[in-house]
mmCIF file of C-alpha atoms in Angstrom:
data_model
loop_
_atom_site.group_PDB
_atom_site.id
_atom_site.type_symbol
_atom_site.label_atom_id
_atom_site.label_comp_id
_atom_site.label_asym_id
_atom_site.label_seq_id
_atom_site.Cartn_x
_atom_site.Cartn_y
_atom_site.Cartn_z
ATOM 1 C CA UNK A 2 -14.673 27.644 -4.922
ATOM 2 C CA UNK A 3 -11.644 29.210 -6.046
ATOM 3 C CA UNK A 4 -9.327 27.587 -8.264
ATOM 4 C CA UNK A 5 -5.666 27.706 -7.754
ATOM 5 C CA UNK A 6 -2.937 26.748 -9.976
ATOM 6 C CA UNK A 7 -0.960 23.443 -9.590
ATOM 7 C CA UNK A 8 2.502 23.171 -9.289
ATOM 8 C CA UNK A 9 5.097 20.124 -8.420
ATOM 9 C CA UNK A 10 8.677 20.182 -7.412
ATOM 10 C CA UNK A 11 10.517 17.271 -8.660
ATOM 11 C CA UNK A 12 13.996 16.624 -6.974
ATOM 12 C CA UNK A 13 16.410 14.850 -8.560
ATOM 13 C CA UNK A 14 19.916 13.666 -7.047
ATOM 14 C CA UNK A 15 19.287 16.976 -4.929
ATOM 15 C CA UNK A 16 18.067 19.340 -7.427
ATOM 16 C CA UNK A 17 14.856 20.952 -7.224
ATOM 17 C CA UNK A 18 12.975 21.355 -10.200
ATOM 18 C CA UNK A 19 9.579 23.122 -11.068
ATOM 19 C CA UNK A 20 8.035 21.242 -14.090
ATOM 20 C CA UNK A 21 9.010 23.737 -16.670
ATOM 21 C CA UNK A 22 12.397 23.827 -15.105
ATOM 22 C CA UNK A 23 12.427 20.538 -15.818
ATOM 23 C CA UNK A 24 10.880 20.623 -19.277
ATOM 24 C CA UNK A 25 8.330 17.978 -17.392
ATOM 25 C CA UNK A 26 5.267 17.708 -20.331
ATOM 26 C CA UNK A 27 3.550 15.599 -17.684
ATOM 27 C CA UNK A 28 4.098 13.131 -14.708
ATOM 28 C CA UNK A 29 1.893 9.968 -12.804
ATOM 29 C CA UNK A 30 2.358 8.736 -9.621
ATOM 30 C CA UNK A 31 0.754 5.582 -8.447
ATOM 31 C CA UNK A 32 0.120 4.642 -4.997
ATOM 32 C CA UNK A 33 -0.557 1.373 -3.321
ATOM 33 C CA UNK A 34 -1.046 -1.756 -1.203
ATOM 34 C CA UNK A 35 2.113 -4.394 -1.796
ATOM 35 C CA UNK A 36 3.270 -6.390 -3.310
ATOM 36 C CA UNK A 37 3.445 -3.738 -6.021
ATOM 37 C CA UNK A 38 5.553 -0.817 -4.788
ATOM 38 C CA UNK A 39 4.775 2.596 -5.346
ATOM 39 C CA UNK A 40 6.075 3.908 -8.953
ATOM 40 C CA UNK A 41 6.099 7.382 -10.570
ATOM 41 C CA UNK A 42 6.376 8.044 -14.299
ATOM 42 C CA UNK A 43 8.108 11.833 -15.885
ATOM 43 C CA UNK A 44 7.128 11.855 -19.327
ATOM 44 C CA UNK A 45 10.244 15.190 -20.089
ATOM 45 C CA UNK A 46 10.418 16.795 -23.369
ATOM 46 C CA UNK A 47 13.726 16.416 -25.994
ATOM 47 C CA UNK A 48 16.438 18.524 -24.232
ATOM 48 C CA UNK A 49 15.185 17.992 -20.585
ATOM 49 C CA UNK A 50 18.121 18.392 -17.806
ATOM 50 C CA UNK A 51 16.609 16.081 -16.573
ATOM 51 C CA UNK A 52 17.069 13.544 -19.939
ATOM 52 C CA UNK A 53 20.548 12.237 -19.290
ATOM 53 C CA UNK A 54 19.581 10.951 -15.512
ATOM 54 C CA UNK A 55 20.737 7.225 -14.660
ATOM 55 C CA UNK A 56 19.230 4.558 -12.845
ATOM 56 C CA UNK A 57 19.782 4.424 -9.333
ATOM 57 C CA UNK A 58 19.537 8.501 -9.016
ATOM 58 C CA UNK A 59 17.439 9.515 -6.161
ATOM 59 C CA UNK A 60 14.185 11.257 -7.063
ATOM 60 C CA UNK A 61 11.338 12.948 -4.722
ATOM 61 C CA UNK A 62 8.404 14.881 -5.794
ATOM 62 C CA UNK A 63 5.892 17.082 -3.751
ATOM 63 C CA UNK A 64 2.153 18.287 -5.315
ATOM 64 C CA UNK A 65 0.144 21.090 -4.107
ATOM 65 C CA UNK A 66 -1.335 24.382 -5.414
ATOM 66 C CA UNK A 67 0.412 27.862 -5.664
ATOM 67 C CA UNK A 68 2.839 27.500 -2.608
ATOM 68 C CA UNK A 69 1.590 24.478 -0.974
ATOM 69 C CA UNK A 70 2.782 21.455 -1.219
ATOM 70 C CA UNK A 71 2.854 18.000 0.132
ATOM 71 C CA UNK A 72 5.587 15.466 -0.526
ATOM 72 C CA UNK A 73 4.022 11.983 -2.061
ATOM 73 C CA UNK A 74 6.778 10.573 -3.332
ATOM 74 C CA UNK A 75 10.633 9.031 -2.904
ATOM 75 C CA UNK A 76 12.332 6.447 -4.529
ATOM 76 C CA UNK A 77 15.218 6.211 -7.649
ATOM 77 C CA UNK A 78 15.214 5.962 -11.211
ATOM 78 C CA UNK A 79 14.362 2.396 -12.030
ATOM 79 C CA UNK A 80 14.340 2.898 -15.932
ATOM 80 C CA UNK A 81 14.964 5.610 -18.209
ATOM 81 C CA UNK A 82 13.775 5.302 -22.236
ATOM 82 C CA UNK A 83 13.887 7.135 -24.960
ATOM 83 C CA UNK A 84 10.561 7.977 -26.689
ATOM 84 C CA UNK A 85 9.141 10.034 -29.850
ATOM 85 C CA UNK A 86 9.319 13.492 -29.160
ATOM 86 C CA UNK A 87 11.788 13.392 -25.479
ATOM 87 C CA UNK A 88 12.117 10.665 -22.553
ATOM 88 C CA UNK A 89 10.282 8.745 -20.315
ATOM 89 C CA UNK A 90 11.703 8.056 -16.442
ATOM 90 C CA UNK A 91 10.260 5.766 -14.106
ATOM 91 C CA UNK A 92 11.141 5.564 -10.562
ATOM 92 C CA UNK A 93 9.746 3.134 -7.325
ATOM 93 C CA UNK A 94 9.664 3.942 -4.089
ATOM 94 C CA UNK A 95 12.420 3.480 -2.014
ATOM 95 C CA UNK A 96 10.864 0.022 -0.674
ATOM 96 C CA UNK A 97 11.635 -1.098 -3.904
ATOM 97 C CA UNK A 98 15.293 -1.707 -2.547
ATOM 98 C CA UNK A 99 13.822 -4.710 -0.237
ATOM 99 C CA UNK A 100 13.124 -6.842 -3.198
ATOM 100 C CA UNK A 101 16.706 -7.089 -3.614
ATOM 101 C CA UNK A 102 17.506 -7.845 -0.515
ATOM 102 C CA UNK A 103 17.671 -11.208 1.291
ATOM 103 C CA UNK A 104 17.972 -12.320 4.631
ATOM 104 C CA UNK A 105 18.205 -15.867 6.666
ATOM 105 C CA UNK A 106 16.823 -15.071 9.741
ATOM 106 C CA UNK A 107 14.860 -17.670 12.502
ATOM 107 C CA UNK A 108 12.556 -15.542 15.398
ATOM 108 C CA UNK A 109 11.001 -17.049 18.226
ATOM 109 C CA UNK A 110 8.369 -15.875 20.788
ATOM 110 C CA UNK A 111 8.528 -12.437 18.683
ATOM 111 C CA UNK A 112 5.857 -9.825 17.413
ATOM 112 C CA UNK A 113 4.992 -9.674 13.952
ATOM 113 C CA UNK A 114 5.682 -5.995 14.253
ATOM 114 C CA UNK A 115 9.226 -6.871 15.384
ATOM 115 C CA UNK A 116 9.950 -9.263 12.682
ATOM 116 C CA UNK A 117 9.024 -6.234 10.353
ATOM 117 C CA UNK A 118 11.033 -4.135 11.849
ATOM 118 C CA UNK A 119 14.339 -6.418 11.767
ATOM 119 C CA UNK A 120 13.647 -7.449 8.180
ATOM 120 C CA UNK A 121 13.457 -3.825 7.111
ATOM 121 C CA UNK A 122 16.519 -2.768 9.150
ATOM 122 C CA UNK A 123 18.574 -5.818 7.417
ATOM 123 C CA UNK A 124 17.146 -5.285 3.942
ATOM 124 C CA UNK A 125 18.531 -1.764 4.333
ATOM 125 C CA UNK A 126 15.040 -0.061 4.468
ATOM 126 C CA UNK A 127 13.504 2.579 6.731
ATOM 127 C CA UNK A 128 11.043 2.084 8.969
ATOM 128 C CA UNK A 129 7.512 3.948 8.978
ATOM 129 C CA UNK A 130 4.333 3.457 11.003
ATOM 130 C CA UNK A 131 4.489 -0.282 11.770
ATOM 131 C CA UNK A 132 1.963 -1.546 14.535
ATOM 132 C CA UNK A 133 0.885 -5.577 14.376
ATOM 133 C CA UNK A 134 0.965 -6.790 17.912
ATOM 134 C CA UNK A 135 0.206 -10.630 17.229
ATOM 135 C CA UNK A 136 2.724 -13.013 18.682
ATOM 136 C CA UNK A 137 4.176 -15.837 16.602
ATOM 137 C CA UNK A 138 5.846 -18.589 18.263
ATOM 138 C CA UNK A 139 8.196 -19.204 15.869
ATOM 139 C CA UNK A 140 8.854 -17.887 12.412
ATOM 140 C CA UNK A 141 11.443 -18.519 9.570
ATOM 141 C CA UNK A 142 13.094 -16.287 7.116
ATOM 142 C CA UNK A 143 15.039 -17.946 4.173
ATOM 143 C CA UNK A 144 17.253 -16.269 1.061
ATOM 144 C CA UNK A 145 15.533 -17.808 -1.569
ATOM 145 C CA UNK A 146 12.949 -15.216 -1.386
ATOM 146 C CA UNK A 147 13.554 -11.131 -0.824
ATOM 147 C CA UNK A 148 12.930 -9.460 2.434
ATOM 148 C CA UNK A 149 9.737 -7.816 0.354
ATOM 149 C CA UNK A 150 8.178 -10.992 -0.424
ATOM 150 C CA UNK A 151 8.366 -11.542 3.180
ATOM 151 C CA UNK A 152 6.710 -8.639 4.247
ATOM 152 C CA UNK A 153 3.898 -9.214 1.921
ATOM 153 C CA UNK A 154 3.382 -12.965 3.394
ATOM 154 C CA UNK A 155 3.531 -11.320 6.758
ATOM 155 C CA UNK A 156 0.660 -8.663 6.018
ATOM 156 C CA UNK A 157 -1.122 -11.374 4.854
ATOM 157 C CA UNK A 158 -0.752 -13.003 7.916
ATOM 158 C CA UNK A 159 -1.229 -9.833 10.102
ATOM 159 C CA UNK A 160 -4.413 -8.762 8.351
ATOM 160 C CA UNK A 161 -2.182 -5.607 8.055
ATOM 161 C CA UNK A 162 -1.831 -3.075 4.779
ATOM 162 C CA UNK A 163 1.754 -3.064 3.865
ATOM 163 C CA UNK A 164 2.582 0.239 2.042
ATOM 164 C CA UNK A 165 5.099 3.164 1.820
ATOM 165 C CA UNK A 166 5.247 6.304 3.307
ATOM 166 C CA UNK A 167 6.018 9.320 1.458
ATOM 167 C CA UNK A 168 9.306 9.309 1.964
ATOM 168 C CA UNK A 169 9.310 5.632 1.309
ATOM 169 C CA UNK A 170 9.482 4.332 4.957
ATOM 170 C CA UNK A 171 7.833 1.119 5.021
ATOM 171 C CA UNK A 172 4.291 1.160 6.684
ATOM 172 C CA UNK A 173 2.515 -1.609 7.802
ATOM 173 C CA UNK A 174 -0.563 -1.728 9.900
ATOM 174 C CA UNK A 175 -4.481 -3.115 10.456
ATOM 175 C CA UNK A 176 -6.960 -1.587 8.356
ATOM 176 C CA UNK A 177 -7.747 1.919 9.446
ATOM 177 C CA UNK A 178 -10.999 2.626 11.097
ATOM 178 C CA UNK A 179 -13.151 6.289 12.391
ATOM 179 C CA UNK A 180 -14.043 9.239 10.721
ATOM 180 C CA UNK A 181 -13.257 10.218 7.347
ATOM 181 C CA UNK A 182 -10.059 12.107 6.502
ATOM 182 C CA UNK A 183 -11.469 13.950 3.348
ATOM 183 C CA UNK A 184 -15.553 14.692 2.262
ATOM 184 C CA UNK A 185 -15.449 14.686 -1.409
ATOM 185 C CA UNK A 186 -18.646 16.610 -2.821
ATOM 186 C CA UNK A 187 -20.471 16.280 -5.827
ATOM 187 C CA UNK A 188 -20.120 19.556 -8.108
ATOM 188 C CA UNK A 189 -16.798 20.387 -5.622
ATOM 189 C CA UNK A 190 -14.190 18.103 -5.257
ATOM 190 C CA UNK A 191 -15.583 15.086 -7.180
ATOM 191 C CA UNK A 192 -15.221 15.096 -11.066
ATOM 192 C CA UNK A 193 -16.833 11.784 -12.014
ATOM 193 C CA UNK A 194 -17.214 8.470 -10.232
ATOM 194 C CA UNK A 195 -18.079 5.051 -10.637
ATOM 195 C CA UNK A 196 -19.239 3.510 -7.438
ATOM 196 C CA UNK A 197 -21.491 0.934 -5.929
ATOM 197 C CA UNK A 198 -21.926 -2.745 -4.820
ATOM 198 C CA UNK A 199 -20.282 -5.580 -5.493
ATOM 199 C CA UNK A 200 -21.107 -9.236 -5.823
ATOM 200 C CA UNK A 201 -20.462 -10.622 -2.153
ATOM 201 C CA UNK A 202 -18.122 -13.457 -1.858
ATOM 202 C CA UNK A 203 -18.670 -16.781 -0.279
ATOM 203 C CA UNK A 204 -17.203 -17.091 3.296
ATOM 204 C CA UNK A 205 -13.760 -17.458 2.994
ATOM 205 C CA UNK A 206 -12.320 -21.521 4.139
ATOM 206 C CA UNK A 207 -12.063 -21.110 7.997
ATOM 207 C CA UNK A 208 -8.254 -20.626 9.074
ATOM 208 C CA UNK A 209 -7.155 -23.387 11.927
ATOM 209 C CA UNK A 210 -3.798 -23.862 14.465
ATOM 210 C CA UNK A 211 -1.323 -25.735 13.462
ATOM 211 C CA UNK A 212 0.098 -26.077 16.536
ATOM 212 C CA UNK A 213 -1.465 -27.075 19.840
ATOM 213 C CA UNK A 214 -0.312 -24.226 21.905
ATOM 214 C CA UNK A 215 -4.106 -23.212 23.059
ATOM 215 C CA UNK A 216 -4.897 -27.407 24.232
ATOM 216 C CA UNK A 217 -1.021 -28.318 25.318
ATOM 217 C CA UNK A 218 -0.109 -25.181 26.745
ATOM 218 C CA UNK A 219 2.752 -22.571 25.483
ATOM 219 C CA UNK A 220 5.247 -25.151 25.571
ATOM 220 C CA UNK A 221 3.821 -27.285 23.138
ATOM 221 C CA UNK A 222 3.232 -24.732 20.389
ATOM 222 C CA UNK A 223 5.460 -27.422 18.174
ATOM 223 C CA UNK A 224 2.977 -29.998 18.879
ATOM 224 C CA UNK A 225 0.553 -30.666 15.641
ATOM 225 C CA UNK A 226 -3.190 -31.344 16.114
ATOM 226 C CA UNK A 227 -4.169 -34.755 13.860
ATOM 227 C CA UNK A 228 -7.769 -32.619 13.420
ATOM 228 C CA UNK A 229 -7.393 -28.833 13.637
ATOM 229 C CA UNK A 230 -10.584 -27.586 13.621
ATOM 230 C CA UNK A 231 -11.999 -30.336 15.709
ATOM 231 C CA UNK A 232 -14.654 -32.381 13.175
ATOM 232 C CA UNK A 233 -13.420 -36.298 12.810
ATOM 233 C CA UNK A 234 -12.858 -35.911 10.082
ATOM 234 C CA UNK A 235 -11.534 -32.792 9.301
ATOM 235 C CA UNK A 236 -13.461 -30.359 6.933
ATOM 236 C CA UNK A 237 -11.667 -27.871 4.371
ATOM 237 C CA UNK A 238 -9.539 -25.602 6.006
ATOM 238 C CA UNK A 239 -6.521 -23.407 6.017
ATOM 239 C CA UNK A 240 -3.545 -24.388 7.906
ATOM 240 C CA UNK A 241 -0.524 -21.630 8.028
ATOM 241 C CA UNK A 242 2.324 -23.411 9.623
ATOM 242 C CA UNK A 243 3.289 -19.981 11.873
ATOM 243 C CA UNK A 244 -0.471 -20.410 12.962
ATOM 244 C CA UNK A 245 0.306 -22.295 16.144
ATOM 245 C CA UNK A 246 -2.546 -21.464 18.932
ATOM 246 C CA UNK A 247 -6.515 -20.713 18.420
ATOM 247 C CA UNK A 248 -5.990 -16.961 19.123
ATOM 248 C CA UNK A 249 -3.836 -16.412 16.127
ATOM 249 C CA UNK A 250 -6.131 -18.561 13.737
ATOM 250 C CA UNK A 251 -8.767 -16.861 14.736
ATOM 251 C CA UNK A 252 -7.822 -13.461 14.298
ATOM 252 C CA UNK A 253 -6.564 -14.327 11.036
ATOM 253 C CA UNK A 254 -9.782 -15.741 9.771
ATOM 254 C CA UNK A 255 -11.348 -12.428 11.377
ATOM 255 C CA UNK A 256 -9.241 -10.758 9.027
ATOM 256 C CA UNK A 257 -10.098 -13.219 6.055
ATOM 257 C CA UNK A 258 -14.004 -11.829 6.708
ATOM 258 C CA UNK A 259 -13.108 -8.458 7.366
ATOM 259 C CA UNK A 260 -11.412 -8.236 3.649
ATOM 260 C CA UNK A 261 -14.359 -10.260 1.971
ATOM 261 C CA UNK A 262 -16.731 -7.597 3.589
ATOM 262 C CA UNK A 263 -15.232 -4.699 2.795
ATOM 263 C CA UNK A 264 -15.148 -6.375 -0.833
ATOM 264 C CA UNK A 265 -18.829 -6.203 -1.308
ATOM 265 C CA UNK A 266 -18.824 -2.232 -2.338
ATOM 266 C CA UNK A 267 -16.373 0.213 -3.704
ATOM 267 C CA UNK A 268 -15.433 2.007 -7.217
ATOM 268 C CA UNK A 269 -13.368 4.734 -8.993
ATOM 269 C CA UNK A 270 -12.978 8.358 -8.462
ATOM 270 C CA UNK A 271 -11.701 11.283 -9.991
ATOM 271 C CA UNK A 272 -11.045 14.456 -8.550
ATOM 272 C CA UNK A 273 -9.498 17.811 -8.095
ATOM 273 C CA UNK A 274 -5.494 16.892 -6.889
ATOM 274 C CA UNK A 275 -5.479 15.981 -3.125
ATOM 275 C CA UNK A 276 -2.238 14.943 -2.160
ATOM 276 C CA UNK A 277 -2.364 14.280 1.043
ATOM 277 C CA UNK A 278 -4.541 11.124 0.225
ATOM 278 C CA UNK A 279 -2.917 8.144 0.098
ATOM 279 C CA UNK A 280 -3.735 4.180 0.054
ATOM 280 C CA UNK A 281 -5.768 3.857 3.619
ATOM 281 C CA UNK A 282 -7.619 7.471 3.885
ATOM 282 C CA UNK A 283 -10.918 7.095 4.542
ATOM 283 C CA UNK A 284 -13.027 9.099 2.147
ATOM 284 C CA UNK A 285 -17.740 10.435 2.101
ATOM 285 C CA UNK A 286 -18.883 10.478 -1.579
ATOM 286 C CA UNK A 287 -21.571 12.907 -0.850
ATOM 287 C CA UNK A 288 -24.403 14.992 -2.478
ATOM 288 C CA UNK A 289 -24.385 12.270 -5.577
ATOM 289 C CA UNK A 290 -27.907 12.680 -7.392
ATOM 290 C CA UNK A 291 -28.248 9.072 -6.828
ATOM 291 C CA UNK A 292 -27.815 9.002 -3.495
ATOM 292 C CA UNK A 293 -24.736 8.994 -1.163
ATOM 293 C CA UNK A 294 -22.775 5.499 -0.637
ATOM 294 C CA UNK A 295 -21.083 4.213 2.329
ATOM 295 C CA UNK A 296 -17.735 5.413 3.736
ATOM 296 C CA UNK A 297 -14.624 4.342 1.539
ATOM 297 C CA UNK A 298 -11.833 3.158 2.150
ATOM 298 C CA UNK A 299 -8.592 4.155 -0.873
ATOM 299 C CA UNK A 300 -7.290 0.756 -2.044
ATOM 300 C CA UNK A 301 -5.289 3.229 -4.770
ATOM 301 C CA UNK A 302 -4.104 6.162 -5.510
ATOM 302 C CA UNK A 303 -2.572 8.090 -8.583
ATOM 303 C CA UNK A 304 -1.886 11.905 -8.974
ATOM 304 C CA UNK A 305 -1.883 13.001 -12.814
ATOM 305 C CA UNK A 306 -0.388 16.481 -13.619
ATOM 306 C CA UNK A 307 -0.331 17.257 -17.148
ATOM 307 C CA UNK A 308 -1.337 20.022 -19.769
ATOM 308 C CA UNK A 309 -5.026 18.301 -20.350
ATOM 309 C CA UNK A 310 -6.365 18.071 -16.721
ATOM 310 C CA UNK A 311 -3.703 19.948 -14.899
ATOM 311 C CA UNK A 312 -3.630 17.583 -11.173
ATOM 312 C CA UNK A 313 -6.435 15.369 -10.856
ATOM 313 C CA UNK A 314 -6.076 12.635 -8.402
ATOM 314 C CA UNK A 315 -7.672 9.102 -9.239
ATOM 315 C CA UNK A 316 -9.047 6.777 -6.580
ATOM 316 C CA UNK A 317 -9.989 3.402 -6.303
ATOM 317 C CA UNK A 318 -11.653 2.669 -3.453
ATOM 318 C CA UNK A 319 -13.582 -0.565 -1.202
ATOM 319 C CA UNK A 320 -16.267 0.120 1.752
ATOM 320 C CA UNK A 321 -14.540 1.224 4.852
ATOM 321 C CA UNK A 322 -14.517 -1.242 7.924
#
């Protein structure tokens, strides 16, 4: 295995830094599932260029080895403080500009993919890989709550990750499934791990219409059903009022059991910088003396680059679907 030297390229309001350039003494960057959005950290040293930089700037970074690398990151400056010994930055993705947006909106008879899509375009975002077929009969959008918070009700109601992109595109899709995109190998790739099963959660409350659009037909979607999941009388459930037909309610609670599943395994990894993996890759653990676990799927993902470890990437991870 030969080992190469890590580099980064930090570019700030369109200059392009390498992290002595920079006088960068180390950087983080944390990837993940909303409703957080993605964040990176530049811990510079005292009389950094990079020092004086106000919130708001734009700011992209790329990781790699020697000549290659891979953008993982765009956003702006959220926060810039002054610490012993130089400065600390911290920036958030670009989606971070949808949780200061907010948008009064009403759809009907419209995809949840298309409702993404319009509340991104009117929040002022971009849009990324966004697939969620599912039809809602009608769906409202108020201003007392940003388009983000939104979104992240929607995924929730999609069964879909909502995420970023690397160049902060929102992204917002079902749980990947298939092969693996990376095989990370004991005495390789993997530097230390903590993985294994978890205590398996009770079935989760079975999701139910709230309309009757499945018994009255598409034209009475607005009707409600006095017992929804059809016991006299009615037994716990969970009743979403954009849930209006059987379909819907069922795919959600599909979803529900899907998530609880996937639940019951997963862990934390460390190892050599990969940045091309990113919340969603699918990911072996193999040639562990223990034993090799199930497929995993990356809940999280943050790429360290600093004078101890050089670029390590840490992964937290649940069983793949």
């Amino acid at each position: 295995m030969t080992l190469q030297r890590p580099t980064a390229q930090v570019t700030v309001d369109g200059q392009a830094l390498s992290l002595p350039e920079g006088a960068i003494a180390g950087m983080r960057v944390e990837l993940g599932f909303g409703p957080a959005h993605d964040r990176a950290v530049l811990a510079l040293w005292a009389g950094s260029v990079l020092a004086d930089v106000a919130p708001g700037t734009p700011v992209a970074i790329a990781l790699g080895f020697g000549d290659d690398r891979t953008d993982v990151f765009s956003g702006a400056v959220e926060a810039v403080d002054a610490v012993p010994g130089g400065v600390v930055v911290e920036a958030l993705a670009a989606t971070a500009e949808l949780s200061y947006a907010r948008v009064a909106q009403a759809y009907l008879q419209q995809t949840i993919a298309d409702i993404v899509r319009d509340l991104v375009a009117q929040g002022g975002g971009s849009e990324g890989d966004i697939d969620a077929p599912s039809t809602l009969y009608a769906y409202h959008v108020d201003e007392r709550r940003p388009v983000w918070t939104h979104l992240v009700e929607l995924a929730r109601l999609a069964s879909c990750d909502l995420s970023s992109d690397a160049s902060g595109a929102v992204c917002f899709r079902a749980p990947r499934t298939g092969p693996v995109d990376r095989e990370l190998r004991h005495g390789a790739e993997l530097l230390t791990w903590r993985i294994g099963a978890r205590r398996r959660l009770p079935d989760p409350v079975p999701v139910v219409p709230h309309g009757a659009a499945s018994e009255a037909g598409a034209s009475g979607w607005h009707l409600l059903l006095r017992t929804p999941d059809g016991n006299s009388p009615s037994g716990p459930s969970v009743v979403h009022a954009a849930v209006r037909d059987r379909d819907l309610a069922q795919a959600l609670d599909d979803g529900r059991r899907a998530a609880r599943d996937r639940a019951a395994a997963g862990g934390e990894l460390v190892i050599t910088g990969d940045p091309s993996l990113r919340p969603g890759s699918l990911v072996s653990v193999t040639d562990l003396p223990t034993g090799d676990p199930d497929d995993q799927r990356v809940l999280a993902v943050a790429h360290v680059v600093d004078a101890t470890r050089g670029f390590v990437t840490l992964l937290r991870t649940e069983a793949a679907a």
